[in-house]
Tab-separated table of C-alpha atoms and ligand atoms in Angstrom:
chain	number	residue	atom	x	y	z
M	1	MET	CA	132.966	58.445	135.595
M	2	GLY	CA	131.116	60.844	133.294
M	3	TRP	CA	127.987	60.281	131.271
M	4	PRO	CA	127.091	56.548	131.015
M	5	GLY	CA	124.763	56.624	127.968
M	6	VAL	CA	120.979	56.737	127.979
M	7	ILE	CA	120.311	53.172	129.187
M	8	GLU	CA	122.283	53.567	132.415
M	9	ALA	CA	121.093	57.155	132.896
M	10	TYR	CA	117.393	56.280	132.612
M	11	ARG	CA	117.266	52.542	133.288
M	12	ASP	CA	114.071	52.815	135.396
M	13	PHE	CA	112.145	54.186	132.425
M	14	LEU	CA	113.430	51.706	129.843
M	15	PRO	CA	112.540	48.119	128.874
M	16	VAL	CA	115.851	46.622	130.041
M	17	SER	CA	116.779	44.262	132.865
M	18	SER	CA	120.005	43.184	134.533
M	19	ARG	CA	120.257	40.464	131.841
M	20	THR	CA	120.218	42.932	128.946
M	21	PRO	CA	123.679	43.277	127.357
M	22	VAL	CA	124.099	47.053	127.061
M	23	ILE	CA	125.373	48.146	123.649
M	24	THR	CA	126.172	51.831	123.946
M	25	LEU	CA	128.266	54.559	122.336
M	26	LEU	CA	127.489	56.872	125.289
M	27	GLU	CA	124.752	58.595	123.296
M	28	GLY	CA	122.530	61.298	124.795
M	29	ASN	CA	123.386	64.150	127.167
M	30	THR	CA	123.367	66.454	124.143
M	31	PRO	CA	123.732	70.234	124.498
M	32	LEU	CA	120.678	72.397	125.103
M	33	VAL	CA	121.994	75.584	123.567
M	34	PRO	CA	120.243	78.873	124.364
M	35	SER	CA	119.544	80.970	121.281
M	36	THR	CA	121.389	84.265	121.479
M	37	ARG	CA	120.031	85.950	118.340
M	38	LEU	CA	117.138	84.211	116.595
M	39	GLY	CA	115.057	83.598	119.718
M	40	PRO	CA	115.362	87.112	121.150
M	41	HIS	CA	114.560	88.501	117.672
M	42	LEU	CA	111.315	86.464	117.643
M	43	GLY	CA	110.495	87.439	121.250
M	44	LEU	CA	110.919	83.873	122.492
M	45	ARG	CA	113.010	82.146	125.124
M	46	LEU	CA	114.348	79.692	122.581
M	47	PHE	CA	116.649	76.715	123.149
M	48	PHE	CA	118.111	74.307	120.627
M	49	LYS	CA	118.439	70.621	121.547
M	50	VAL	CA	121.481	69.703	119.471
M	51	GLU	CA	120.899	66.054	118.618
M	52	GLY	CA	123.545	66.124	115.910
M	53	ALA	CA	126.000	65.843	118.829
M	54	ASN	CA	125.074	62.173	119.272
M	55	PRO	CA	127.740	59.615	118.272
M	56	THR	CA	126.456	59.009	114.721
M	57	GLY	CA	125.278	62.587	114.256
M	58	SER	CA	121.538	62.181	114.842
M	59	PHE	CA	118.931	61.527	117.543
M	60	LYS	CA	118.469	57.957	116.296
M	61	ASP	CA	121.243	56.741	118.629
M	62	ARG	CA	119.015	57.165	121.699
M	63	GLY	CA	116.593	54.562	120.428
M	64	MET	CA	119.191	52.423	118.715
M	65	THR	CA	121.143	51.673	121.903
M	66	VAL	CA	117.953	50.171	123.377
M	67	ALA	CA	116.797	48.408	120.202
M	68	VAL	CA	120.167	46.774	119.458
M	69	SER	CA	120.748	45.790	123.096
M	70	ARG	CA	117.338	44.118	123.165
M	71	ALA	CA	117.861	42.444	119.786
M	72	LEU	CA	121.075	40.918	121.143
M	73	GLU	CA	119.314	39.823	124.337
M	74	ARG	CA	116.577	38.119	122.328
M	75	GLY	CA	119.064	36.296	120.089
M	76	ALA	CA	118.093	37.972	116.816
M	77	ARG	CA	120.086	36.838	113.734
M	78	GLY	CA	120.638	40.455	112.823
M	79	VAL	CA	118.941	43.821	112.609
M	80	LEU	CA	116.971	45.215	109.688
M	81	CYS	CA	115.611	48.657	108.861
M	82	ALA	CA	114.257	50.805	106.082
M	83	SER	CA	115.603	54.329	106.227
M	84	THR	CA	116.051	57.711	104.665
M	85	GLY	CA	119.625	57.471	106.008
M	86	ASN	CA	120.027	58.340	109.670
M	87	THR	CA	118.340	55.277	111.128
M	88	ALA	CA	120.524	53.160	108.849
M	89	ALA	CA	123.713	54.961	109.916
M	90	SER	CA	122.841	54.521	113.570
M	91	ALA	CA	121.794	50.865	113.170
M	92	ALA	CA	125.038	50.170	111.297
M	93	ALA	CA	127.180	51.647	114.080
M	94	TYR	CA	125.408	49.936	116.990
M	95	ALA	CA	125.193	46.603	115.132
M	96	ALA	CA	128.934	46.807	114.460
M	97	ARG	CA	129.523	47.271	118.166
M	98	ALA	CA	127.214	44.346	118.986
M	99	ARG	CA	128.819	42.262	116.201
M	100	LEU	CA	125.375	41.643	114.705
M	101	PRO	CA	124.735	41.618	110.949
M	102	CYS	CA	122.927	44.791	109.852
M	103	LEU	CA	120.696	44.925	106.770
M	104	VAL	CA	119.445	48.276	105.523
M	105	LEU	CA	116.980	49.151	102.759
M	106	LEU	CA	117.452	52.659	101.418
M	107	PRO	CA	115.777	54.506	98.557
M	108	ALA	CA	118.099	54.281	95.534
M	109	GLU	CA	117.712	58.020	94.948
M	110	GLY	CA	118.203	60.933	97.263
M	111	VAL	CA	119.839	59.579	100.434
M	112	ALA	CA	122.431	62.093	101.692
M	113	VAL	CA	126.004	61.055	100.933
M	114	GLY	CA	127.252	61.312	104.527
M	115	LYS	CA	124.687	58.744	105.633
M	116	LEU	CA	125.565	56.355	102.803
M	117	ALA	CA	129.221	56.678	103.777
M	118	GLN	CA	128.431	55.841	107.399
M	119	VAL	CA	126.448	52.730	106.455
M	120	ALA	CA	129.291	51.494	104.267
M	121	ALA	CA	131.998	52.341	106.801
M	122	HIS	CA	130.357	50.282	109.543
M	123	GLY	CA	130.064	47.278	107.239
M	124	ALA	CA	126.284	47.103	107.015
M	125	ARG	CA	124.697	45.238	104.078
M	126	LEU	CA	123.184	47.948	101.925
M	127	VAL	CA	120.218	47.248	99.643
M	128	LEU	CA	119.211	50.157	97.395
M	129	VAL	CA	115.543	49.918	96.480
M	130	GLN	CA	114.130	51.452	93.290
M	131	ALA	CA	111.407	53.193	95.282
M	132	GLY	CA	110.934	55.713	98.069
M	133	PHE	CA	111.106	55.151	101.825
M	134	ASP	CA	107.470	54.070	102.202
M	135	ALA	CA	107.827	51.055	99.886
M	136	ALA	CA	111.082	50.033	101.590
M	137	MET	CA	109.365	50.276	104.974
M	138	ALA	CA	106.460	48.104	103.799
M	139	ALA	CA	108.919	45.447	102.579
M	140	VAL	CA	110.736	45.444	105.933
M	141	ARG	CA	107.477	44.890	107.796
M	142	ALA	CA	106.488	42.059	105.460
M	143	LEU	CA	109.824	40.203	105.626
M	144	ALA	CA	111.101	40.661	109.197
M	145	ALA	CA	109.450	37.598	110.778
M	146	GLU	CA	110.554	35.063	108.175
M	147	LEU	CA	114.132	36.403	108.275
M	148	ALA	CA	114.226	36.178	112.115
M	149	VAL	CA	115.812	39.613	112.362
M	150	ALA	CA	114.918	42.486	114.682
M	151	VAL	CA	113.362	45.473	112.926
M	152	VAL	CA	115.005	48.580	114.360
M	153	ASN	CA	112.715	51.149	112.794
M	154	SER	CA	110.711	53.299	115.180
M	155	LEU	CA	107.733	50.938	115.016
M	156	ASN	CA	109.897	48.911	117.403
M	157	PRO	CA	108.777	50.019	120.910
M	158	ASP	CA	112.377	49.728	122.155
M	159	ARG	CA	113.375	52.532	119.772
M	160	LEU	CA	110.576	54.778	121.003
M	161	ALA	CA	111.423	54.000	124.624
M	162	GLY	CA	115.018	55.087	124.071
M	163	GLN	CA	114.040	58.254	122.248
M	164	GLN	CA	111.963	59.357	125.253
M	165	THR	CA	115.257	60.163	126.953
M	166	ALA	CA	115.580	63.421	125.012
M	167	ALA	CA	112.389	64.635	126.696
M	168	PHE	CA	113.801	63.589	130.083
M	169	GLU	CA	116.992	65.566	129.460
M	170	LEU	CA	115.000	68.667	128.493
M	171	CYS	CA	112.966	68.533	131.690
M	172	GLU	CA	116.065	68.108	133.830
M	173	ALA	CA	117.976	70.930	132.120
M	174	LEU	CA	115.036	73.348	132.291
M	175	GLU	CA	113.841	72.130	135.709
M	176	GLY	CA	110.404	71.506	134.244
M	177	ALA	CA	108.807	71.079	130.855
M	178	PRO	CA	109.084	73.856	128.253
M	179	ASP	CA	105.920	75.537	126.941
M	180	VAL	CA	106.380	74.257	123.412
M	181	VAL	CA	108.532	71.592	121.738
M	182	VAL	CA	109.008	71.904	117.989
M	183	LEU	CA	110.441	69.030	115.974
M	184	PRO	CA	110.522	67.745	112.406
M	185	VAL	CA	108.205	64.857	111.541
M	186	GLY	CA	108.889	62.135	108.990
M	187	ASN	CA	107.955	58.629	110.032
M	188	ALA	CA	106.492	60.258	113.181
M	189	GLY	CA	108.329	58.103	115.720
M	190	ASN	CA	110.201	60.922	117.413
M	191	ILE	CA	107.200	63.125	118.188
M	192	THR	CA	105.459	60.007	119.519
M	193	ALA	CA	108.472	59.195	121.715
M	194	TYR	CA	108.863	62.741	123.100
M	195	TRP	CA	105.207	62.828	124.100
M	196	GLN	CA	105.483	59.392	125.713
M	197	GLY	CA	108.548	60.665	127.591
M	198	PHE	CA	106.871	63.801	128.900
M	199	ARG	CA	103.868	61.737	130.015
M	200	ALA	CA	106.124	59.215	131.770
M	201	PHE	CA	108.023	61.988	133.579
M	202	GLN	CA	104.748	63.548	134.678
M	203	ALA	CA	103.447	60.199	135.932
M	204	ALA	CA	106.670	59.808	137.933
M	205	GLY	CA	106.100	63.203	139.548
M	206	ARG	CA	109.172	64.710	137.881
M	207	ILE	CA	107.308	67.506	136.042
M	208	ALA	CA	104.054	69.313	136.771
M	209	THR	CA	103.039	70.596	133.338
M	210	LEU	CA	103.254	69.193	129.821
M	211	PRO	CA	104.457	71.035	126.724
M	212	ARG	CA	102.539	71.607	123.504
M	213	MET	CA	103.948	69.398	120.775
M	214	VAL	CA	104.426	70.991	117.357
M	215	GLY	CA	105.421	68.790	114.429
M	216	VAL	CA	106.875	70.279	111.259
M	217	GLN	CA	106.706	68.640	107.845
M	218	ALA	CA	107.975	69.756	104.458
M	219	GLU	CA	105.210	71.017	102.151
M	220	GLY	CA	105.892	68.335	99.553
M	221	ALA	CA	105.850	65.549	102.157
M	222	ALA	CA	103.118	66.587	104.589
M	223	PRO	CA	100.666	63.699	105.022
M	224	LEU	CA	99.820	64.706	108.601
M	225	VAL	CA	98.912	68.231	107.534
M	226	ARG	CA	96.885	67.056	104.542
M	227	GLY	CA	95.224	64.232	106.444
M	228	GLU	CA	96.085	61.696	103.747
M	229	ALA	CA	99.098	59.760	102.492
M	230	VAL	CA	101.323	61.470	99.906
M	231	PRO	CA	102.190	58.958	97.137
M	232	GLN	CA	105.259	60.791	95.754
M	233	PRO	CA	106.741	62.854	98.602
M	234	GLU	CA	109.309	65.426	97.496
M	235	THR	CA	111.480	67.813	99.503
M	236	VAL	CA	115.070	68.979	99.840
M	237	ALA	CA	114.926	67.562	103.391
M	238	SER	CA	115.545	63.961	102.303
M	239	ALA	CA	115.419	62.638	105.900
M	240	ILE	CA	111.699	63.431	106.080
M	241	ARG	CA	110.766	62.557	102.488
M	242	ILE	CA	108.029	60.237	103.744
M	243	GLY	CA	104.442	60.030	102.515
M	244	HIS	CA	102.937	57.392	104.779
M	245	PRO	CA	104.354	57.566	108.318
M	246	VAL	CA	104.273	54.398	110.406
M	247	SER	CA	103.581	56.250	113.676
M	248	TRP	CA	100.777	58.390	112.242
M	249	ASP	CA	98.462	57.599	115.175
M	250	GLY	CA	101.151	58.369	117.757
M	251	ALA	CA	101.781	61.754	116.190
M	252	ARG	CA	98.094	62.538	116.014
M	253	ARG	CA	97.696	61.649	119.692
M	254	ALA	CA	100.719	63.715	120.751
M	255	VAL	CA	99.391	66.766	118.961
M	256	ALA	CA	95.769	66.350	120.070
M	257	GLU	CA	96.484	65.545	123.721
M	258	SER	CA	99.040	68.337	124.091
M	259	GLY	CA	97.002	71.008	122.298
M	260	GLY	CA	99.713	71.306	119.666
M	261	GLN	CA	99.680	71.257	115.889
M	262	VAL	CA	101.387	70.015	112.748
M	263	LEU	CA	102.430	72.542	110.150
M	264	ALA	CA	104.131	72.454	106.784
M	265	VAL	CA	107.011	74.658	105.603
M	266	SER	CA	108.372	75.172	102.095
M	267	ASP	CA	111.772	73.993	100.887
M	268	GLY	CA	112.736	77.647	100.513
M	269	ALA	CA	111.910	78.297	104.166
M	270	ILE	CA	113.870	75.189	105.183
M	271	LEU	CA	117.024	76.278	103.354
M	272	GLN	CA	116.713	79.793	104.722
M	273	ALA	CA	116.322	78.395	108.240
M	274	GLN	CA	119.396	76.213	107.721
M	275	ARG	CA	121.388	79.310	106.744
M	276	ALA	CA	120.049	81.360	109.661
M	277	LEU	CA	120.999	78.668	112.194
M	278	ALA	CA	124.494	78.397	110.733
M	279	GLU	CA	125.183	82.121	110.331
M	280	GLU	CA	123.359	83.547	113.355
M	281	GLU	CA	123.790	80.779	115.928
M	282	GLY	CA	126.804	78.742	114.784
M	283	LEU	CA	124.681	75.607	114.496
M	284	LEU	CA	125.070	73.504	111.363
M	285	VAL	CA	122.149	71.128	110.849
M	286	GLU	CA	120.749	69.062	108.020
M	287	PRO	CA	117.662	70.351	106.169
M	288	ALA	CA	115.159	68.162	108.067
M	289	SER	CA	116.346	69.714	111.322
M	290	ALA	CA	116.208	73.210	109.870
M	291	ALA	CA	112.525	72.546	109.113
M	292	ALA	CA	111.908	72.643	112.864
M	293	TYR	CA	113.337	76.156	113.099
M	294	ALA	CA	111.315	77.236	110.049
M	295	GLY	CA	108.342	75.998	112.067
M	296	VAL	CA	109.368	78.101	115.068
M	297	GLU	CA	109.466	81.191	112.848
M	298	ARG	CA	106.016	80.388	111.569
M	299	LEU	CA	104.651	79.942	115.101
M	300	ALA	CA	106.171	83.228	116.210
M	301	VAL	CA	104.339	85.192	113.525
M	302	SER	CA	101.093	83.276	114.021
M	303	GLY	CA	100.808	84.500	117.580
M	304	LEU	CA	102.835	82.353	119.966
M	305	ALA	CA	102.877	84.304	123.243
M	306	ARG	CA	105.944	86.523	123.674
M	307	GLY	CA	108.405	85.096	126.160
M	308	SER	CA	107.249	81.505	125.599
M	309	LEU	CA	109.820	78.881	126.518
M	310	VAL	CA	110.369	76.993	123.269
M	311	VAL	CA	112.655	74.048	122.531
M	312	CYS	CA	113.542	73.484	118.878
M	313	VAL	CA	114.902	69.976	118.331
M	314	LEU	CA	117.795	69.945	115.848
M	315	THR	CA	117.711	66.283	114.905
M	316	GLY	CA	120.776	65.768	112.703
M	317	HIS	CA	124.182	67.239	111.893
M	318	GLY	CA	124.678	69.439	108.841
M	319	LEU	CA	127.664	67.437	107.584
M	320	LYS	CA	125.340	64.502	106.905
M	321	ASP	CA	124.256	66.224	103.712
M	322	PRO	CA	127.204	68.156	102.256
M	323	ASP	CA	125.626	68.325	98.777
M	324	VAL	CA	122.858	70.619	99.998
M	325	LEU	CA	125.454	72.830	101.721
M	326	ARG	CA	127.660	72.989	98.625
M	327	ARG	CA	124.813	73.997	96.303
M	328	GLY	CA	124.819	77.665	97.172
M	329	VAL	CA	128.590	77.953	97.585
M	330	ALA	CA	130.870	79.343	94.876
M	331	LEU	CA	134.499	78.794	95.857
M	332	PRO	CA	136.779	81.815	95.271
M	333	GLU	CA	139.647	81.755	92.779
M	334	PRO	CA	142.893	80.506	94.424
M	335	VAL	CA	145.453	83.239	95.022
M	336	ALA	CA	149.272	83.313	95.074
M	337	PRO	CA	150.789	82.596	98.506
M	338	ASP	CA	152.862	85.790	98.697
M	339	LEU	CA	152.282	88.101	101.631
M	340	ASP	CA	151.430	91.152	99.546
M	341	THR	CA	148.587	89.365	97.775
M	342	LEU	CA	147.300	87.771	100.955
M	343	ARG	CA	147.480	91.043	102.898
M	344	GLN	CA	145.448	92.715	100.184
M	345	VAL	CA	142.812	89.968	100.045
M	346	LEU	CA	142.475	89.669	103.806
M	347	THR	CA	142.263	93.416	104.298
M	348	ARG	CA	139.469	93.544	101.730
M	349	HIS	CA	137.571	90.833	103.630
M	350	LEU	CA	137.825	92.782	106.886
M	351	ALA	CA	136.386	95.929	105.360
F	401	F0G	N1	115.152	64.581	111.446
F	401	F0G	C1	116.057	63.741	110.931
F	401	F0G	C2	117.440	64.236	110.754
F	401	F0G	C3	115.684	62.429	110.580
F	401	F0G	O1	116.607	61.607	110.089
F	401	F0G	C4	114.351	62.020	110.748
F	401	F0G	C5	113.924	60.670	110.384
F	401	F0G	C6	113.436	62.936	111.297
F	401	F0G	C7	113.881	64.208	111.632
F	401	F0G	C8	112.017	62.584	111.544
F	401	F0G	O2	111.861	61.722	112.616
F	401	F0G	O3	110.815	59.822	111.438
F	401	F0G	O4	110.769	59.973	113.919
F	401	F0G	O5	109.403	61.512	112.523
F	401	F0G	N2	114.655	59.833	109.784
F	401	F0G	C9	114.283	58.434	109.543
F	401	F0G	C10	115.457	57.661	109.002
F	401	F0G	C11	113.017	58.265	108.799
F	401	F0G	O6	115.256	56.634	108.321
F	401	F0G	O7	116.589	58.042	109.273
F	401	F0G	P1	110.637	60.696	112.643
């Protein structure tokens, strides 16, 4: 039969019953790719959890299958979210499948074009707000009850429950928990969900030890590192351009209880990490995901034990944000299609 999607795979750990209509795109079961160059170079046993391989190209699908299924079960009039793009793309796809109206509030500036295209393609109602993510999120929280819609942001416990499944998959693939999990932090739902997942698997006797949780923020959008909200967050990693995360407490607990940390990396380090993953490992990820690898590099130089088993969570696909990829690329002059010219050009490239 093949992989059934995260609800059927982990039903016992999720808030669903036999009455829940399961809306799924067979998300989850994403590759855990061993690093062949970057990890060995850093002296780490490094694996990449490739969440861009989910149906809409990001990890959001794990939570969205649960949140949309439950919204349908409860008879919601529709689903609503604020988003930097990926949550909206995922909500739009799952709502389309459930035939529920989907309303999304996005910042008018800076959302990656691939995500906008996804939202439009799935027929979601797009509202562009003249503000950043944090203001859009506040509006969603204020209006959800009177509109009788289900909020499918990660403050919805169904989303977090679904996102735990990535932690379950890691433990099963590695036959235990890794030493360290490194992931990018924006609204802080995912780090909260991973920690919840590891704790649940431990309580069920499925793993003996717990990993250290390391969250990575961009320097210009690092409220958890600074210990205070950032009014005008700015970073090339638009997915995590968030100054006032909703799941702040969950992130703080995950880091404190696991003996982990939150660190900030520069936009330069993020873009360099994105290039390294693409050129050295064959993994194309969006900037927010590359931030996690920039964090791994930082940990390696700041004294992470050699040989540590580290999982770097690559949260979203690189094609989500083609503008960032195009920035550094100068296309070559077109050449004539005759064999002499092409032989000459190709031979030069092989040299
Ligand atoms: N990576 C990507 C690609 C994301 O899209 C996000 C969040 C994160 C990391 C951070 O995860 O918010 O749980 O801490 N994107 C949200 C969105 C905010 O609206 O798509 P988080």
